[in-house]
Amino acid sequence: MKRRKLDMAALPGRAAREVDDRLGVNTPLRSLLNKVFPDHWSFLLGEIALFSFIVLLLTGVYLTFFFEPSLTEVTYNGSYAPLRGAHMSAAYASTLDISFDVRGGLIVRQMHHWAALLFMAAIVVHMLRVFLTGAFRKPRELNWMIGYLLFWVGFLAGFTGYSIPDDGLSGTGLRIASAIMLSIPVIGSWITSSIFGGEFPGEIIISRFYIAHVLLIPALLVALISAHLGLVFKQKHTQWPGPGRTNSNVVGERMFPRYAIKQGGFFMIVFGVIALLGGLVQINPIWLFGPYEAAVVSAASQPDWYVMFLDGSTRLMPPWEINIPIGDGYVIPPLFWPTVVLPGILVVLPLAYPFIEARLNKDRRIHNLLQRPRDVPGRTALAAMAVTFWLVLTLSGANDVIADKFFISLNAMTWVGRIGLIILPPLAYYVTYRICLGLQQHDREVLAHGVETGIIRRLPNGKFVEVHQPLGPTDEHGHGTLEYVGWAVPKKMNRLGALGPAIRGFFFPIEKPVEAPVSPGHPPVEPRSERQEVGSGGSR
Amino acid sequence: MSTRTDAHSNQVVDNPREPFDVNDPRLSRFDLVREGARRDDIEIVHYEPQFPPGSRAERRIVRTVASIFLLVGVSATAFVAAYIWWPWRYEHGTGASKYYTPILGLTLGIALLGIGFGILIWGKKLLPKEVSIQARHDEPASEEERRLTGNTLLYMVDELGIRRRPLLGVSLLAGLAPVGAVAAAPLVGGLIQQPHKNNQMFTTGWKPITENGTTRLVRLTHHDGTPVRPEDVSPGGQITVFPGIPGGATNKYADSPVLLIHLRPDDAAAARAANERAGHADYMWGNYIAYSKICTHAGCPASLYEQQTNRLLCPCHQSQFLITDNARPIFGPASRRLPQLPLTVEDGFFAAKSDFTETVGPDFWERP
Amino acid sequence: MTSDTPGGARSRGLLSRLRRARSSPRSKARRRLGAAVRLLAALTLAGGAYTVFAPDLQAQETSQLSAAAQEGKALYDTSCVTCHGRNAQGVEGRGPSLIGVGAASVEFQVSTGRMPLARQEAQAERKPPVFTDDQIQQLAQYVQELGGGPQLPEGENLHRGGDPVEGGRLFRINCSSCHSFGGGGGALSSGKFAPSLRPATDRQIYAAMLTGPQNMPVFGDNQLRPEQKADIIAYVQEVLAKDRDPGGFNLGRLGPSTEGVAVFLIGIVALVFAALWIAGKS
């Protein structure tokens, strides 16, 4: 048989046919490639968290090759001279080895830690975006809940990771964690001794936290993240209102090619930023903390930033101890309220928020269009209130550092935090609410009267008025007839194209624009052609 | 390739389309792409290259992307070279090895950012701008559909006939409930630990040792195990001491570290008076006083001793204890005094008269 | 030198003015102290003219002092006597007695610029020293001869032969609780603080351990033997100060709080700008 010449051009087609014969993926694949995603910068915040998580998995797997999760006592004999000969746990010694005796280990360790901080930060920022724009409303309540749980699972991942090197700082954190478990009424001592395998610190906690940190929690995270993305896929992304955008369509770019390229590029950028941070900015220098010893502590002992609000709430808590005079007497320590009850409330309340809001508004419709934060002042103000609450707690978590570096009394800082925690959130609510109303009003005003042109006209009677440029057709009083549709209203003349098209190029024009104004120094004030006539602002 | 369709023709379903022949040789590849999108209810309403092909601007962008990719190559090569040849072993001081990690980070970061920006510019500038509209199709299924699905589910219940055969249901429940316990038992049973084994939450390493019928007091020792003499601590000084037992300074006795303070005479008088009021008259030895270092709030070492104000500050949550008043908490979240260790001197060395008389460490429910 | 005149104090801002207003009874003392400092500057310029002002009331005692101590006494009587009183016996409500504090204490307080005190507040702060090294030695000698007390060993380098490994262990158990693991200092109660160890010299660290200035506990030679002090100084100077951080910029070694700020200010801000660009129209 004569051997047929291999036709390179037909090869991909043939291969595709072979695959489809077996798997039948043709049509689903095409609709996947064609799926439309709306484009807005704020829709990329969640991706930061997703990409940081991928970096976490990559660097984390690398670290497991060298880390030894054991509290067995060893004598350090590695490269870091200032600790040579010190007694420490194998966990701490192997973390030192990763930092000093594994070539390139330090940068991977630092990237892992920075990626963890970035992961949590991106979750919070993304969650704020979702909350402020109302993207959690029906049908996406379930995804809101999954996303919110992701924060808390990430919190556990972060805390277990912070604890396992067994350095001075993480041991202090672990000690506080044991005290928190101990403070739970009735079962506290049982929980603590069960988790630590006896009295603190025991000998097993590092290996237990380790398996949670590298297996159980990541598995949970992967599952939740998959469900989160799957739901986004199934329910399709929300979009901002705007021309052609309705509650029943998605306007944007198809996944393939442009959207996928953007996502891939953004992943590399997130990865690159983490690499830069990991190499250039030192994080968690465990060799300075020394091994954990129960009698050793450092000033400015703080947890990572996403735990700091709990540290802050603990610092602000007044010493209110509840004694129960039954039998020998029982006690609920003051530690219980800010570290068990407060997080408990914080876990449950936001989970239920979408349903609470829908119920209050008697809103059972499906929402695929986002709301501008100003259009829902109550919710926006609530977010401002929550952020303020969190900020006061977080700053209080670092109040000793702030007191020291800004020469403020430490006790005064505590009192500022205690009072601020009560006063500032309602204040933030009020101020934000008023700002939202003001912005709303300004939108309506521009729609009614037009954009300020900066042109002052003198009327025959000597009165000066500013000329306003209406955005659309006007009625007999000169008022615009456009309705507010929930999207940005142009408020500057150059948004209307009054300056002509922008000239391309960074330092010098790369191409002469087609409609460039004759003299760039004096942009034409007259709006372009067929638009509309210049009318006065009228009533003012 | 440039195409522009009417922005309002997105109601694909409403528009009756002429039949589309995929095999028509006149069709361009884009026509096929658009037809594929249409079959997925996507209308490409705007698709336009950003630059005329071959224009100066386009060539400029191509050059930019190409040079970024070359920079990536250079940077990645630099990473590998630095990884292999740059001195990386820890050495004391400010030598070249201190720049090992920063150089790796810089080269890796530039390489990764370069890839990112390169493909982003490629995608953003060189690919046509596009606006597509896809119908969501998230209208709830019709009542009819729901009814069919619901009955499909319920049909199973009918077939199993649990209503008709109640014994099966009851026995299944009765049989399965213990199986759940089977799953939980090893986990709970393996993890659970009796917290009050050997009375461990109420005793520390300071408990006097009874051997062969004689009771021996536990000495106060330095970190290295040498016993502490009174003259080891100057007035206004403090020292962290550990029980003089094997492993006394290790984390095995995490509740045992004690702060031994030598008070100045005036402060010592005040502390002694407070001690007497509390019924601890003989806990001090001379001007020496000893308190548990473990904070009663969250267990951090409360060890920031201010020798003029006689306050002890815990660095974790800023609880402050007044040494001259039985270590009473005077600020911050702690609600309980630091336990005091009764001191004595044997053969010139400090020893603990007994274990702490109060519970050491953070509070818990059943602390009497 | 004369920055502590009322004019200088006025420029210090609202806080200090509030504090001034609140503590009017003390302002007289401060004015007098300021005058003393100004006087001192003039004296230093004039060179030797101080003898004219030196009160010769204790002429008999003066005769028992060494030459250096006599010069120190002259300095004392112009700059320190207001608060610490004649013969260093202390003035109630102004300054403690210096009997028995020793040369080490004087050297620490004066060479770090904490004394003479600019104003009464929670804690004296480090300032550029007012006196030259020789004058400090003279003052120290005077106080030493008055009442005895701890003295520093000779020499500038007090950590020669110190073992940083042992020093690190001692540092973590004795020092880091207040001065923090990186030696950057930390807050104490009610506006007091443990200062940063970065600007401190060997002699100052040694003197601080030996004498326990202000609220710092005393670490006498029985508690931390001289060789252990050398170990600690070796750790502070060789490891904390001279050993560059291997992981890049250290964010002030303030622990997780600055790391949290950095991840938002660098990481999130950079990536949000990237997102703005990616999703932008142009």
PDB file of N, CA and C in Angstrom, chain B residues 90-94 98-99 101-102 117 120-121 124-125 129 223 231-240 242 264 293 303-309 311 313 320, chain C residues 169 173-174 177-178 187-190 192 211-224 228 238-239 242-248 277-282:
ATOM      1  N   TYR B  90      23.990  31.058  53.867  1.00  0.00           N
ATOM      2  CA  TYR B  90      23.927  32.132  54.854  1.00  0.00           C
ATOM      3  C   TYR B  90      25.324  32.498  55.307  1.00  0.00           C
ATOM      4  N   GLU B  91      25.631  33.775  55.259  1.00  0.00           N
ATOM      5  CA  GLU B  91      26.845  34.223  55.918  1.00  0.00           C
ATOM      6  C   GLU B  91      26.502  35.495  56.660  1.00  0.00           C
ATOM      7  N   HIS B  92      27.187  35.676  57.773  1.00  0.00           N
ATOM      8  CA  HIS B  92      26.868  36.798  58.638  1.00  0.00           C
ATOM      9  C   HIS B  92      27.266  38.115  57.980  1.00  0.00           C
ATOM     10  N   GLY B  93      26.497  39.149  58.229  1.00  0.00           N
ATOM     11  CA  GLY B  93      26.879  40.474  57.778  1.00  0.00           C
ATOM     12  C   GLY B  93      26.073  40.948  56.585  1.00  0.00           C
ATOM     13  N   THR B  94      26.755  41.621  55.656  1.00  0.00           N
ATOM     14  CA  THR B  94      26.037  42.258  54.550  1.00  0.00           C
ATOM     15  C   THR B  94      26.563  41.762  53.211  1.00  0.00           C
ATOM     16  N   LYS B  98      23.125  37.982  50.900  1.00  0.00           N
ATOM     17  CA  LYS B  98      21.890  38.623  51.360  1.00  0.00           C
ATOM     18  C   LYS B  98      21.022  39.065  50.195  1.00  0.00           C
ATOM     19  N   TYR B  99      21.636  39.124  48.995  1.00  0.00           N
ATOM     20  CA  TYR B  99      20.856  39.561  47.847  1.00  0.00           C
ATOM     21  C   TYR B  99      20.331  38.384  47.037  1.00  0.00           C
ATOM     22  N   THR B 101      17.930  36.036  47.672  1.00  0.00           N
ATOM     23  CA  THR B 101      16.458  35.998  47.576  1.00  0.00           C
ATOM     24  C   THR B 101      15.904  37.211  46.823  1.00  0.00           C
ATOM     25  N   PRO B 102      16.372  38.444  47.132  1.00  0.00           N
ATOM     26  CA  PRO B 102      15.860  39.571  46.342  1.00  0.00           C
ATOM     27  C   PRO B 102      16.113  39.433  44.851  1.00  0.00           C
ATOM     28  N   PHE B 117       2.028  40.856  31.030  1.00  0.00           N
ATOM     29  CA  PHE B 117       1.782  42.074  30.249  1.00  0.00           C
ATOM     30  C   PHE B 117       1.882  41.785  28.759  1.00  0.00           C
ATOM     31  N   LEU B 120      -1.257  40.133  27.700  1.00  0.00           N
ATOM     32  CA  LEU B 120      -2.378  41.056  27.871  1.00  0.00           C
ATOM     33  C   LEU B 120      -2.390  42.108  26.768  1.00  0.00           C
ATOM     34  N   ILE B 121      -1.209  42.645  26.451  1.00  0.00           N
ATOM     35  CA  ILE B 121      -1.168  43.652  25.391  1.00  0.00           C
ATOM     36  C   ILE B 121      -1.559  42.996  24.067  1.00  0.00           C
ATOM     37  N   LYS B 124      -5.301  42.504  24.285  1.00  0.00           N
ATOM     38  CA  LYS B 124      -6.080  43.736  24.390  1.00  0.00           C
ATOM     39  C   LYS B 124      -5.970  44.583  23.137  1.00  0.00           C
ATOM     40  N   LYS B 125      -4.764  44.644  22.548  1.00  0.00           N
ATOM     41  CA  LYS B 125      -4.546  45.601  21.468  1.00  0.00           C
ATOM     42  C   LYS B 125      -4.641  44.959  20.093  1.00  0.00           C
ATOM     43  N   LYS B 129     -11.723  44.288  18.860  1.00  0.00           N
ATOM     44  CA  LYS B 129     -12.640  44.606  19.949  1.00  0.00           C
ATOM     45  C   LYS B 129     -13.966  43.930  19.685  1.00  0.00           C
ATOM     46  N   HIS B 223      17.280  29.363  83.458  1.00  0.00           N
ATOM     47  CA  HIS B 223      16.939  28.639  82.234  1.00  0.00           C
ATOM     48  C   HIS B 223      17.849  27.435  82.042  1.00  0.00           C
ATOM     49  N   GLU B 231      20.994  36.660  96.024  1.00  0.00           N
ATOM     50  CA  GLU B 231      21.806  37.779  95.537  1.00  0.00           C
ATOM     51  C   GLU B 231      21.885  37.804  94.009  1.00  0.00           C
ATOM     52  N   ASP B 232      21.252  36.826  93.346  1.00  0.00           N
ATOM     53  CA  ASP B 232      21.275  36.832  91.885  1.00  0.00           C
ATOM     54  C   ASP B 232      20.375  37.914  91.298  1.00  0.00           C
ATOM     55  N   VAL B 233      19.466  38.432  92.077  1.00  0.00           N
ATOM     56  CA  VAL B 233      18.545  39.426  91.544  1.00  0.00           C
ATOM     57  C   VAL B 233      18.763  40.734  92.284  1.00  0.00           C
ATOM     58  N   SER B 234      19.101  41.780  91.543  1.00  0.00           N
ATOM     59  CA  SER B 234      19.338  43.077  92.171  1.00  0.00           C
ATOM     60  C   SER B 234      18.012  43.739  92.504  1.00  0.00           C
ATOM     61  N   PRO B 235      18.003  44.654  93.454  1.00  0.00           N
ATOM     62  CA  PRO B 235      16.769  45.388  93.733  1.00  0.00           C
ATOM     63  C   PRO B 235      16.307  46.100  92.459  1.00  0.00           C
ATOM     64  N   GLY B 236      15.024  45.998  92.164  1.00  0.00           N
ATOM     65  CA  GLY B 236      14.517  46.569  90.919  1.00  0.00           C
ATOM     66  C   GLY B 236      14.717  45.639  89.742  1.00  0.00           C
ATOM     67  N   GLY B 237      15.156  44.433  90.030  1.00  0.00           N
ATOM     68  CA  GLY B 237      15.392  43.503  88.937  1.00  0.00           C
ATOM     69  C   GLY B 237      14.372  42.384  88.947  1.00  0.00           C
ATOM     70  N   GLN B 238      14.341  41.643  87.860  1.00  0.00           N
ATOM     71  CA  GLN B 238      13.434  40.522  87.764  1.00  0.00           C
ATOM     72  C   GLN B 238      14.127  39.438  86.966  1.00  0.00           C
ATOM     73  N   ILE B 239      13.666  38.225  87.162  1.00  0.00           N
ATOM     74  CA  ILE B 239      14.297  37.128  86.455  1.00  0.00           C
ATOM     75  C   ILE B 239      13.228  36.061  86.230  1.00  0.00           C
ATOM     76  N   THR B 240      13.299  35.418  85.075  1.00  0.00           N
ATOM     77  CA  THR B 240      12.386  34.323  84.802  1.00  0.00           C
ATOM     78  C   THR B 240      12.985  33.041  85.349  1.00  0.00           C
ATOM     79  N   PHE B 242      12.436  28.780  86.558  1.00  0.00           N
ATOM     80  CA  PHE B 242      11.739  27.551  86.176  1.00  0.00           C
ATOM     81  C   PHE B 242      11.851  26.556  87.316  1.00  0.00           C
ATOM     82  N   ARG B 264      12.180  46.974  95.540  1.00  0.00           N
ATOM     83  CA  ARG B 264      12.874  47.955  96.377  1.00  0.00           C
ATOM     84  C   ARG B 264      12.138  47.997  97.713  1.00  0.00           C
ATOM     85  N   LYS B 293       4.247  33.595  85.442  1.00  0.00           N
ATOM     86  CA  LYS B 293       4.474  34.433  84.269  1.00  0.00           C
ATOM     87  C   LYS B 293       3.357  34.254  83.244  1.00  0.00           C
ATOM     88  N   SER B 303       5.271  39.545  80.961  1.00  0.00           N
ATOM     89  CA  SER B 303       6.640  39.676  81.448  1.00  0.00           C
ATOM     90  C   SER B 303       7.229  41.048  81.239  1.00  0.00           C
ATOM     91  N   LEU B 304       6.414  42.041  80.892  1.00  0.00           N
ATOM     92  CA  LEU B 304       6.972  43.375  80.725  1.00  0.00           C
ATOM     93  C   LEU B 304       6.903  44.073  82.072  1.00  0.00           C
ATOM     94  N   TYR B 305       8.009  43.933  82.832  1.00  0.00           N
ATOM     95  CA  TYR B 305       8.008  44.445  84.202  1.00  0.00           C
ATOM     96  C   TYR B 305       8.510  45.877  84.209  1.00  0.00           C
ATOM     97  N   GLU B 306       7.681  46.784  84.738  1.00  0.00           N
ATOM     98  CA  GLU B 306       8.078  48.184  84.865  1.00  0.00           C
ATOM     99  C   GLU B 306       8.509  48.396  86.298  1.00  0.00           C
ATOM    100  N   GLN B 307       9.807  48.579  86.509  1.00  0.00           N
ATOM    101  CA  GLN B 307      10.295  48.547  87.889  1.00  0.00           C
ATOM    102  C   GLN B 307       9.935  49.787  88.695  1.00  0.00           C
ATOM    103  N   GLN B 308       9.601  50.912  88.033  1.00  0.00           N
ATOM    104  CA  GLN B 308       9.238  52.091  88.828  1.00  0.00           C
ATOM    105  C   GLN B 308       7.760  52.066  89.208  1.00  0.00           C
ATOM    106  N   THR B 309       6.907  51.702  88.255  1.00  0.00           N
ATOM    107  CA  THR B 309       5.477  51.694  88.554  1.00  0.00           C
ATOM    108  C   THR B 309       5.020  50.354  89.099  1.00  0.00           C
ATOM    109  N   ARG B 311       4.327  47.723  87.555  1.00  0.00           N
ATOM    110  CA  ARG B 311       3.286  47.085  86.772  1.00  0.00           C
ATOM    111  C   ARG B 311       3.905  45.959  85.958  1.00  0.00           C
ATOM    112  N   LEU B 313       3.097  44.034  82.448  1.00  0.00           N
ATOM    113  CA  LEU B 313       2.256  44.191  81.265  1.00  0.00           C
ATOM    114  C   LEU B 313       2.365  42.932  80.423  1.00  0.00           C
ATOM    115  N   GLN B 320      -2.666  44.703  82.461  1.00  0.00           N
ATOM    116  CA  GLN B 320      -1.630  45.226  83.344  1.00  0.00           C
ATOM    117  C   GLN B 320      -1.939  44.801  84.773  1.00  0.00           C
TER     118      GLN B 320
ATOM    119  N   ARG C 169      19.727  33.650  73.010  1.00  0.00           N
ATOM    120  CA  ARG C 169      18.853  32.952  73.954  1.00  0.00           C
ATOM    121  C   ARG C 169      18.521  33.864  75.130  1.00  0.00           C
ATOM    122  N   ILE C 173      14.795  35.678  76.257  1.00  0.00           N
ATOM    123  CA  ILE C 173      14.088  35.445  77.511  1.00  0.00           C
ATOM    124  C   ILE C 173      14.064  36.688  78.389  1.00  0.00           C
ATOM    125  N   ASN C 174      15.055  37.580  78.240  1.00  0.00           N
ATOM    126  CA  ASN C 174      15.122  38.734  79.128  1.00  0.00           C
ATOM    127  C   ASN C 174      14.730  40.045  78.467  1.00  0.00           C
ATOM    128  N   SER C 177      10.776  40.700  75.410  1.00  0.00           N
ATOM    129  CA  SER C 177       9.407  40.969  75.835  1.00  0.00           C
ATOM    130  C   SER C 177       9.096  42.464  75.769  1.00  0.00           C
ATOM    131  N   CYS C 178      10.080  43.314  76.044  1.00  0.00           N
ATOM    132  CA  CYS C 178       9.825  44.757  75.951  1.00  0.00           C
ATOM    133  C   CYS C 178      10.407  45.364  74.669  1.00  0.00           C
ATOM    134  N   ALA C 187       5.730  49.249  73.225  1.00  0.00           N
ATOM    135  CA  ALA C 187       4.972  50.120  74.117  1.00  0.00           C
ATOM    136  C   ALA C 187       4.875  49.499  75.506  1.00  0.00           C
ATOM    137  N   LEU C 188       4.893  50.352  76.529  1.00  0.00           N
ATOM    138  CA  LEU C 188       4.578  49.930  77.893  1.00  0.00           C
ATOM    139  C   LEU C 188       3.310  50.667  78.305  1.00  0.00           C
ATOM    140  N   SER C 189       2.941  50.533  79.558  1.00  0.00           N
ATOM    141  CA  SER C 189       1.662  51.106  79.978  1.00  0.00           C
ATOM    142  C   SER C 189       1.703  52.634  79.970  1.00  0.00           C
ATOM    143  N   SER C 190       0.569  53.234  79.699  1.00  0.00           N
ATOM    144  CA  SER C 190       0.339  54.667  79.884  1.00  0.00           C
ATOM    145  C   SER C 190       1.427  55.559  79.305  1.00  0.00           C
ATOM    146  N   LYS C 192       4.456  55.015  78.456  1.00  0.00           N
ATOM    147  CA  LYS C 192       5.854  54.617  78.595  1.00  0.00           C
ATOM    148  C   LYS C 192       6.194  53.645  77.468  1.00  0.00           C
ATOM    149  N   THR C 211      22.070  49.194  85.331  1.00  0.00           N
ATOM    150  CA  THR C 211      21.449  50.157  86.237  1.00  0.00           C
ATOM    151  C   THR C 211      19.932  50.185  86.144  1.00  0.00           C
ATOM    152  N   GLY C 212      19.342  49.649  85.104  1.00  0.00           N
ATOM    153  CA  GLY C 212      17.890  49.674  84.996  1.00  0.00           C
ATOM    154  C   GLY C 212      17.321  51.069  84.963  1.00  0.00           C
ATOM    155  N   PRO C 213      17.629  51.840  83.908  1.00  0.00           N
ATOM    156  CA  PRO C 213      17.123  53.216  83.865  1.00  0.00           C
ATOM    157  C   PRO C 213      15.599  53.242  83.745  1.00  0.00           C
ATOM    158  N   GLN C 214      15.010  54.211  84.362  1.00  0.00           N
ATOM    159  CA  GLN C 214      13.562  54.426  84.345  1.00  0.00           C
ATOM    160  C   GLN C 214      12.828  53.130  84.690  1.00  0.00           C
ATOM    161  N   ASN C 215      11.987  52.616  83.767  1.00  0.00           N
ATOM    162  CA  ASN C 215      11.205  51.455  84.163  1.00  0.00           C
ATOM    163  C   ASN C 215      11.850  50.133  83.795  1.00  0.00           C
ATOM    164  N   MET C 216      13.056  50.205  83.253  1.00  0.00           N
ATOM    165  CA  MET C 216      13.709  48.944  82.894  1.00  0.00           C
ATOM    166  C   MET C 216      14.185  48.247  84.159  1.00  0.00           C
ATOM    167  N   PRO C 217      13.925  46.933  84.254  1.00  0.00           N
ATOM    168  CA  PRO C 217      14.423  46.224  85.431  1.00  0.00           C
ATOM    169  C   PRO C 217      15.955  46.193  85.435  1.00  0.00           C
ATOM    170  N   VAL C 218      16.521  46.036  86.635  1.00  0.00           N
ATOM    171  CA  VAL C 218      17.968  45.990  86.788  1.00  0.00           C
ATOM    172  C   VAL C 218      18.438  44.562  86.513  1.00  0.00           C
ATOM    173  N   PHE C 219      19.490  44.441  85.709  1.00  0.00           N
ATOM    174  CA  PHE C 219      20.106  43.136  85.516  1.00  0.00           C
ATOM    175  C   PHE C 219      21.513  43.208  86.079  1.00  0.00           C
ATOM    176  N   GLY C 220      21.640  43.008  87.380  1.00  0.00           N
ATOM    177  CA  GLY C 220      22.926  43.145  88.058  1.00  0.00           C
ATOM    178  C   GLY C 220      23.900  42.074  87.608  1.00  0.00           C
ATOM    179  N   ASP C 221      25.148  42.224  88.066  1.00  0.00           N
ATOM    180  CA  ASP C 221      26.182  41.308  87.593  1.00  0.00           C
ATOM    181  C   ASP C 221      26.004  39.893  88.115  1.00  0.00           C
ATOM    182  N   ASN C 222      25.217  39.723  89.175  1.00  0.00           N
ATOM    183  CA  ASN C 222      24.954  38.358  89.616  1.00  0.00           C
ATOM    184  C   ASN C 222      23.922  37.675  88.742  1.00  0.00           C
ATOM    185  N   GLN C 223      23.004  38.475  88.232  1.00  0.00           N
ATOM    186  CA  GLN C 223      21.932  37.889  87.426  1.00  0.00           C
ATOM    187  C   GLN C 223      22.403  37.615  86.011  1.00  0.00           C
ATOM    188  N   LEU C 224      22.958  38.648  85.388  1.00  0.00           N
ATOM    189  CA  LEU C 224      23.585  38.444  84.075  1.00  0.00           C
ATOM    190  C   LEU C 224      25.056  38.758  84.289  1.00  0.00           C
ATOM    191  N   GLN C 228      27.899  37.266  80.185  1.00  0.00           N
ATOM    192  CA  GLN C 228      26.564  37.125  79.593  1.00  0.00           C
ATOM    193  C   GLN C 228      26.093  38.450  79.004  1.00  0.00           C
ATOM    194  N   GLU C 238      25.798  42.496  66.664  1.00  0.00           N
ATOM    195  CA  GLU C 238      26.267  41.721  65.514  1.00  0.00           C
ATOM    196  C   GLU C 238      25.109  41.131  64.720  1.00  0.00           C
ATOM    197  N   VAL C 239      24.115  40.614  65.413  1.00  0.00           N
ATOM    198  CA  VAL C 239      23.035  39.931  64.682  1.00  0.00           C
ATOM    199  C   VAL C 239      21.908  40.904  64.340  1.00  0.00           C
ATOM    200  N   LYS C 242      23.861  44.382  62.600  1.00  0.00           N
ATOM    201  CA  LYS C 242      24.764  44.303  61.444  1.00  0.00           C
ATOM    202  C   LYS C 242      24.364  43.260  60.428  1.00  0.00           C
ATOM    203  N   ASP C 243      23.590  42.264  60.843  1.00  0.00           N
ATOM    204  CA  ASP C 243      23.266  41.183  59.916  1.00  0.00           C
ATOM    205  C   ASP C 243      22.098  41.615  59.043  1.00  0.00           C
ATOM    206  N   ARG C 244      22.372  41.842  57.758  1.00  0.00           N
ATOM    207  CA  ARG C 244      21.300  42.308  56.874  1.00  0.00           C
ATOM    208  C   ARG C 244      20.251  41.204  56.697  1.00  0.00           C
ATOM    209  N   ASP C 245      18.995  41.616  56.586  1.00  0.00           N
ATOM    210  CA  ASP C 245      17.928  40.627  56.448  1.00  0.00           C
ATOM    211  C   ASP C 245      18.071  39.879  55.137  1.00  0.00           C
ATOM    212  N   PRO C 246      18.023  38.553  55.172  1.00  0.00           N
ATOM    213  CA  PRO C 246      18.220  37.796  53.936  1.00  0.00           C
ATOM    214  C   PRO C 246      16.991  37.799  53.028  1.00  0.00           C
ATOM    215  N   GLY C 247      15.839  38.187  53.558  1.00  0.00           N
ATOM    216  CA  GLY C 247      14.615  38.047  52.763  1.00  0.00           C
ATOM    217  C   GLY C 247      14.164  39.323  52.096  1.00  0.00           C
ATOM    218  N   GLY C 248      15.045  40.325  51.971  1.00  0.00           N
ATOM    219  CA  GLY C 248      14.627  41.580  51.354  1.00  0.00           C
ATOM    220  C   GLY C 248      14.315  42.644  52.388  1.00  0.00           C
ATOM    221  N   TRP C 277      -6.618  48.439  34.250  1.00  0.00           N
ATOM    222  CA  TRP C 277      -6.045  48.513  32.904  1.00  0.00           C
ATOM    223  C   TRP C 277      -6.577  47.389  32.019  1.00  0.00           C
ATOM    224  N   ILE C 278      -6.648  46.182  32.598  1.00  0.00           N
ATOM    225  CA  ILE C 278      -7.087  45.039  31.792  1.00  0.00           C
ATOM    226  C   ILE C 278      -8.512  45.242  31.301  1.00  0.00           C
ATOM    227  N   ALA C 279      -9.382  45.720  32.198  1.00  0.00           N
ATOM    228  CA  ALA C 279     -10.784  45.855  31.811  1.00  0.00           C
ATOM    229  C   ALA C 279     -11.065  47.196  31.167  1.00  0.00           C
ATOM    230  N   GLY C 280     -10.043  48.056  31.087  1.00  0.00           N
ATOM    231  CA  GLY C 280     -10.265  49.389  30.530  1.00  0.00           C
ATOM    232  C   GLY C 280     -10.540  49.337  29.047  1.00  0.00           C
ATOM    233  N   LYS C 281     -11.066  50.433  28.541  1.00  0.00           N
ATOM    234  CA  LYS C 281     -11.460  50.445  27.134  1.00  0.00           C
ATOM    235  C   LYS C 281     -10.256  50.510  26.217  1.00  0.00           C
ATOM    236  N   SER C 282      -9.227  51.259  26.620  1.00  0.00           N
ATOM    237  CA  SER C 282      -8.116  51.431  25.692  1.00  0.00           C
ATOM    238  C   SER C 282      -6.945  50.560  26.064  1.00  0.00           C
TER     239      SER C 282
END
